[in-house]
PDB file of C-alpha atoms and ligand atoms in Angstrom:
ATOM      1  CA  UNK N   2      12.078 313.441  45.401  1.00 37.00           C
ATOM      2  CA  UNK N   3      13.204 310.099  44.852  1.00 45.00           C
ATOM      3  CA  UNK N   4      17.056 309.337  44.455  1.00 45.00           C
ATOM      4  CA  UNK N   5      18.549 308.653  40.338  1.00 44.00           C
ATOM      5  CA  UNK N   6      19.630 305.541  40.325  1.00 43.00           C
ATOM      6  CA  UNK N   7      23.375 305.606  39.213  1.00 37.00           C
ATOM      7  CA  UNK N   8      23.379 302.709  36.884  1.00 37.00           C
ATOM      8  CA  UNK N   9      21.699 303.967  33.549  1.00 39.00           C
ATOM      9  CA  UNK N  10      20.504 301.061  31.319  1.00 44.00           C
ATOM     10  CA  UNK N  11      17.516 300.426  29.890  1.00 43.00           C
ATOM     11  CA  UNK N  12      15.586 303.886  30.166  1.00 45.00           C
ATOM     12  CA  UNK N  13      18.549 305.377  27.925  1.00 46.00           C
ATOM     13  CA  UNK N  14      18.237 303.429  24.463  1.00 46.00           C
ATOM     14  CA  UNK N  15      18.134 306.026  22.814  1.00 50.00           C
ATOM     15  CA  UNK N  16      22.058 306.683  21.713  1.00 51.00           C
ATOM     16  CA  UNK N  17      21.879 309.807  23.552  1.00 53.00           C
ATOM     17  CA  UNK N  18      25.237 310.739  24.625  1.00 59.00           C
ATOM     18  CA  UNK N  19      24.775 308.380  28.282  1.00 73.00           C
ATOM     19  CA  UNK N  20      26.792 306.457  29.527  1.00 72.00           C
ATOM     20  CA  UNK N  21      29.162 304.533  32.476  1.00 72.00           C
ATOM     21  CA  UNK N  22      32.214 305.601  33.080  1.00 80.00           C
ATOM     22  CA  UNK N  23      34.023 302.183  33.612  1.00 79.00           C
ATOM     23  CA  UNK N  24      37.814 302.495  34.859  1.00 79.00           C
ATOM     24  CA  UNK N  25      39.752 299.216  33.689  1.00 79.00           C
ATOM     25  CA  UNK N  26      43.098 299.142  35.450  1.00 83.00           C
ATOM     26  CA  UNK N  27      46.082 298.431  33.417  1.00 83.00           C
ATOM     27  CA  UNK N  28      47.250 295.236  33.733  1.00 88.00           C
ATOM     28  CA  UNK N  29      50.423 294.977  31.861  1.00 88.00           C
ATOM     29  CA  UNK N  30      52.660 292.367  32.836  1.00 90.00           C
ATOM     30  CA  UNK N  31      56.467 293.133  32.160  1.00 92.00           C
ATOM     31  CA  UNK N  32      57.722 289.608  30.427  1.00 93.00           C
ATOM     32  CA  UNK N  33      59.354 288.056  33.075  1.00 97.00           C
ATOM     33  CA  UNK N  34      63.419 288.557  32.672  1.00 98.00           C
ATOM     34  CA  UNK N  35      66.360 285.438  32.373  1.00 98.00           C
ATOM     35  CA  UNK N  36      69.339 285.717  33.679  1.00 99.00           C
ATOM     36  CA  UNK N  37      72.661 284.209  31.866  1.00 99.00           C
ATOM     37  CA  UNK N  38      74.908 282.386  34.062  1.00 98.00           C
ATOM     38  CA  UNK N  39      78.258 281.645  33.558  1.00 98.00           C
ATOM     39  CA  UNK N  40      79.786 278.599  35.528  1.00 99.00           C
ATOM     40  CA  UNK N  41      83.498 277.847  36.134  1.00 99.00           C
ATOM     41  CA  UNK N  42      85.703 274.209  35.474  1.00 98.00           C
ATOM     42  CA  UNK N  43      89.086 273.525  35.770  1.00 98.00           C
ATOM     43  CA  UNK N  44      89.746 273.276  31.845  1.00 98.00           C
ATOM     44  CA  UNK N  45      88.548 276.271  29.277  1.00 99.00           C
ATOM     45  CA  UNK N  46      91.598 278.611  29.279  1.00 99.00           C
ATOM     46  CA  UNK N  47      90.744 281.949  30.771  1.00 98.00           C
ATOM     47  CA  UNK N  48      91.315 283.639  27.453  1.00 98.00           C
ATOM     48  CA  UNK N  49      88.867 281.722  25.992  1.00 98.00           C
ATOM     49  CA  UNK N  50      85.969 282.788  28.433  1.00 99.00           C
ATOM     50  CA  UNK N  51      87.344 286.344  27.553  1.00 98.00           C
ATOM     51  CA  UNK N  52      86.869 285.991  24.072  1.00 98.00           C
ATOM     52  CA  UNK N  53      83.371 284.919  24.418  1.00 98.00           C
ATOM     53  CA  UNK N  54      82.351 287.124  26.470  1.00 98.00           C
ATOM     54  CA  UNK N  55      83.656 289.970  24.654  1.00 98.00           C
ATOM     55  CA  UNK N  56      81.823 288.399  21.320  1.00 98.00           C
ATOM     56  CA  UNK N  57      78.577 286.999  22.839  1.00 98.00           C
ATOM     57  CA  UNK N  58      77.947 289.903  25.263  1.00 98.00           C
ATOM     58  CA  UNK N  59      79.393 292.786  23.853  1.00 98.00           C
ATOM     59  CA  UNK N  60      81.594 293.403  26.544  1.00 98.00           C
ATOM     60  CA  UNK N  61      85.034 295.038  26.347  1.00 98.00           C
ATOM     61  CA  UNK N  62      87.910 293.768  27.240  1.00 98.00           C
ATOM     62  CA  UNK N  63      88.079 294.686  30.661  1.00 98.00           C
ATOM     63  CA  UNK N  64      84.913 293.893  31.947  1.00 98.00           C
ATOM     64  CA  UNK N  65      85.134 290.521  30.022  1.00 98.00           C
ATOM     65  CA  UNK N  66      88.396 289.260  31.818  1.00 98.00           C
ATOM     66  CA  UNK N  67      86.703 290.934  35.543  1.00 98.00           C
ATOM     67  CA  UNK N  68      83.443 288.756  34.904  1.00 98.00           C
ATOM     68  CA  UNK N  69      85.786 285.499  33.801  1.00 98.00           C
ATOM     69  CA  UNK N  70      87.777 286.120  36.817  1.00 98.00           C
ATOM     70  CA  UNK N  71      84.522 286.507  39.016  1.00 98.00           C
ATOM     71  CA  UNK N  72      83.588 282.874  37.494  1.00 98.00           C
ATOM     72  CA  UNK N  73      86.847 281.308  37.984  1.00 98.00           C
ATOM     73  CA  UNK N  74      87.217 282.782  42.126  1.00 98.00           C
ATOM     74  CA  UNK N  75      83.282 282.355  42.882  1.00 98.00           C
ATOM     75  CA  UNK N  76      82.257 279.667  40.727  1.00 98.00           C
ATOM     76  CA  UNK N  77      79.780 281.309  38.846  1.00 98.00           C
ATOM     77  CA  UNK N  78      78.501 284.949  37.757  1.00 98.00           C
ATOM     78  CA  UNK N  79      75.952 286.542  35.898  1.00 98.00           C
ATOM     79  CA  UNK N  80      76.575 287.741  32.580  1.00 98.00           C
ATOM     80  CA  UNK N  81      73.623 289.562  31.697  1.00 98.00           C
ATOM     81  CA  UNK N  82      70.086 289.999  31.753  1.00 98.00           C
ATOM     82  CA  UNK N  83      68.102 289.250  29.098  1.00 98.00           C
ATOM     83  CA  UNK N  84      64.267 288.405  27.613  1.00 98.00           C
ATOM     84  CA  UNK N  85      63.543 284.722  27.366  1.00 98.00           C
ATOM     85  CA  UNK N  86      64.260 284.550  23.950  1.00 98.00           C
ATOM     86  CA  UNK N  87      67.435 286.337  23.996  1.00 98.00           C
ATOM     87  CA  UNK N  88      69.191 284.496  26.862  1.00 98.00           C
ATOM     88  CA  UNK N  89      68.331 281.705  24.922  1.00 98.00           C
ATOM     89  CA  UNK N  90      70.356 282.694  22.058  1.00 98.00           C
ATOM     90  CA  UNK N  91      73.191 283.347  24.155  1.00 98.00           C
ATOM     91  CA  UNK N  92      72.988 280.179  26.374  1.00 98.00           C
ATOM     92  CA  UNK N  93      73.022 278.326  22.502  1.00 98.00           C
ATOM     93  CA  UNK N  94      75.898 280.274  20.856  1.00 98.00           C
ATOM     94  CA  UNK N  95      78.237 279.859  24.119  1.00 98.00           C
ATOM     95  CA  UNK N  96      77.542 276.107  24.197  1.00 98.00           C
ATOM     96  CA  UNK N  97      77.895 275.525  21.028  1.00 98.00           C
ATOM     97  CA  UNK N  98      81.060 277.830  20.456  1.00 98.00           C
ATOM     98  CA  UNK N  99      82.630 276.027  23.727  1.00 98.00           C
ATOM     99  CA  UNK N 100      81.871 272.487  22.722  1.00 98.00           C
ATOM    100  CA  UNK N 101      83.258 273.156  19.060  1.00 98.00           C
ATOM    101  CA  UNK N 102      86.743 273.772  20.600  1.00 98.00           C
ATOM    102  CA  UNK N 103      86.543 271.126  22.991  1.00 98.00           C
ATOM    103  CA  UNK N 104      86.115 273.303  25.917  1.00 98.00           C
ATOM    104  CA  UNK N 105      83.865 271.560  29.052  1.00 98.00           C
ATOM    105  CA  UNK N 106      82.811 275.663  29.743  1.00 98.00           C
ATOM    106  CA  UNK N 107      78.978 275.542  31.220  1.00 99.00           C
ATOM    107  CA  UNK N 108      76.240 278.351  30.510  1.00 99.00           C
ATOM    108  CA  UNK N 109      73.023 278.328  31.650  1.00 99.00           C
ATOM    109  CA  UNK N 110      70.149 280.459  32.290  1.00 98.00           C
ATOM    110  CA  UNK N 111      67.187 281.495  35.108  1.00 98.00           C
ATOM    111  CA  UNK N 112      64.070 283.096  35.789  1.00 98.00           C
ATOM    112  CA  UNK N 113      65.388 286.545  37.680  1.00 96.00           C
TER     113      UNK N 113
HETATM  114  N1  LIG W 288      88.991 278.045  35.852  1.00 67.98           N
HETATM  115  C1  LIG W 288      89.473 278.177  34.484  1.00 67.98           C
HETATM  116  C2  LIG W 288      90.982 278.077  34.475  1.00 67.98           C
HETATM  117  O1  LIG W 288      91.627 278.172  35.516  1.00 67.98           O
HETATM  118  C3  LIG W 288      89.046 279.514  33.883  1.00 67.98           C
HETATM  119  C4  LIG W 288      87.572 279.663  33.717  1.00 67.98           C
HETATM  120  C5  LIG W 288      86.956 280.863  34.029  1.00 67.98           C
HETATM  121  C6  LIG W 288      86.799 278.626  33.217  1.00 67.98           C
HETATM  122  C7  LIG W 288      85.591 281.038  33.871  1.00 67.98           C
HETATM  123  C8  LIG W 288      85.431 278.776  33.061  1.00 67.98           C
HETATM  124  O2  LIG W 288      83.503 280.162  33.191  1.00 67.98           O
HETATM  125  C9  LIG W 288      84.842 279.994  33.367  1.00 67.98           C
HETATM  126  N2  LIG W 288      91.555 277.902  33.301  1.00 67.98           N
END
């Protein structure tokens, strides 16, 4: 007896309950992730990088004035992670918040 072929096409056009089984693998990128950086000068009092980060980020007070203090020994720490969108916001609202009280405080953001 001669082999089925596997591939069913155009001897079933009939809408009879045939088909292929086709497996499509999920390809679901995760959006990529930002992360909000924090960079130290000489000038914005240390209170003042507390207060942000407590207001921007949600953090209390304790791990505000650890991450300023991070900032001011290492130069620079992450603050969070965030979508694109998001660390946007926060990059905006520090920059703007800093440069409305004459503070030279730097915030910037990259691709984790
Ligand atoms: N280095 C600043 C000072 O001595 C404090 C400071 C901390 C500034 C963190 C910026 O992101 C910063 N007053």
């Amino acid at each position: 007896m001669a082999a089925q072929p596997f591939f069913m096409t155009s001897d079933n056009e009939d809408d009879s309950d045939v088909g292929i089984a086709v497996k499509t693998r999920a390809r679901t990128k995760r959006p990529p992730l930002y992360k909000v950086l924090l960079l130290n000068d000489d000038y914005t009092p240390m209170e003042f990088v507390v207060q942000i980060l407590e207001q921007f980020f949600g953090l209390t007070h304790a791990q505000a004035f650890e991450i300023m203090l991070t900032v001011h020994k290492k130069g620079v720490a992450v603050v969070g992670v965030f979508s694109h969108e998001i660390a946007e916001t926060k990059v905006t609202q520090v920059m703007d918040f800093a440069r409305r009280h004459q503070h030279p405080l730097q915030c910037t953001m990259e691709k984790e």
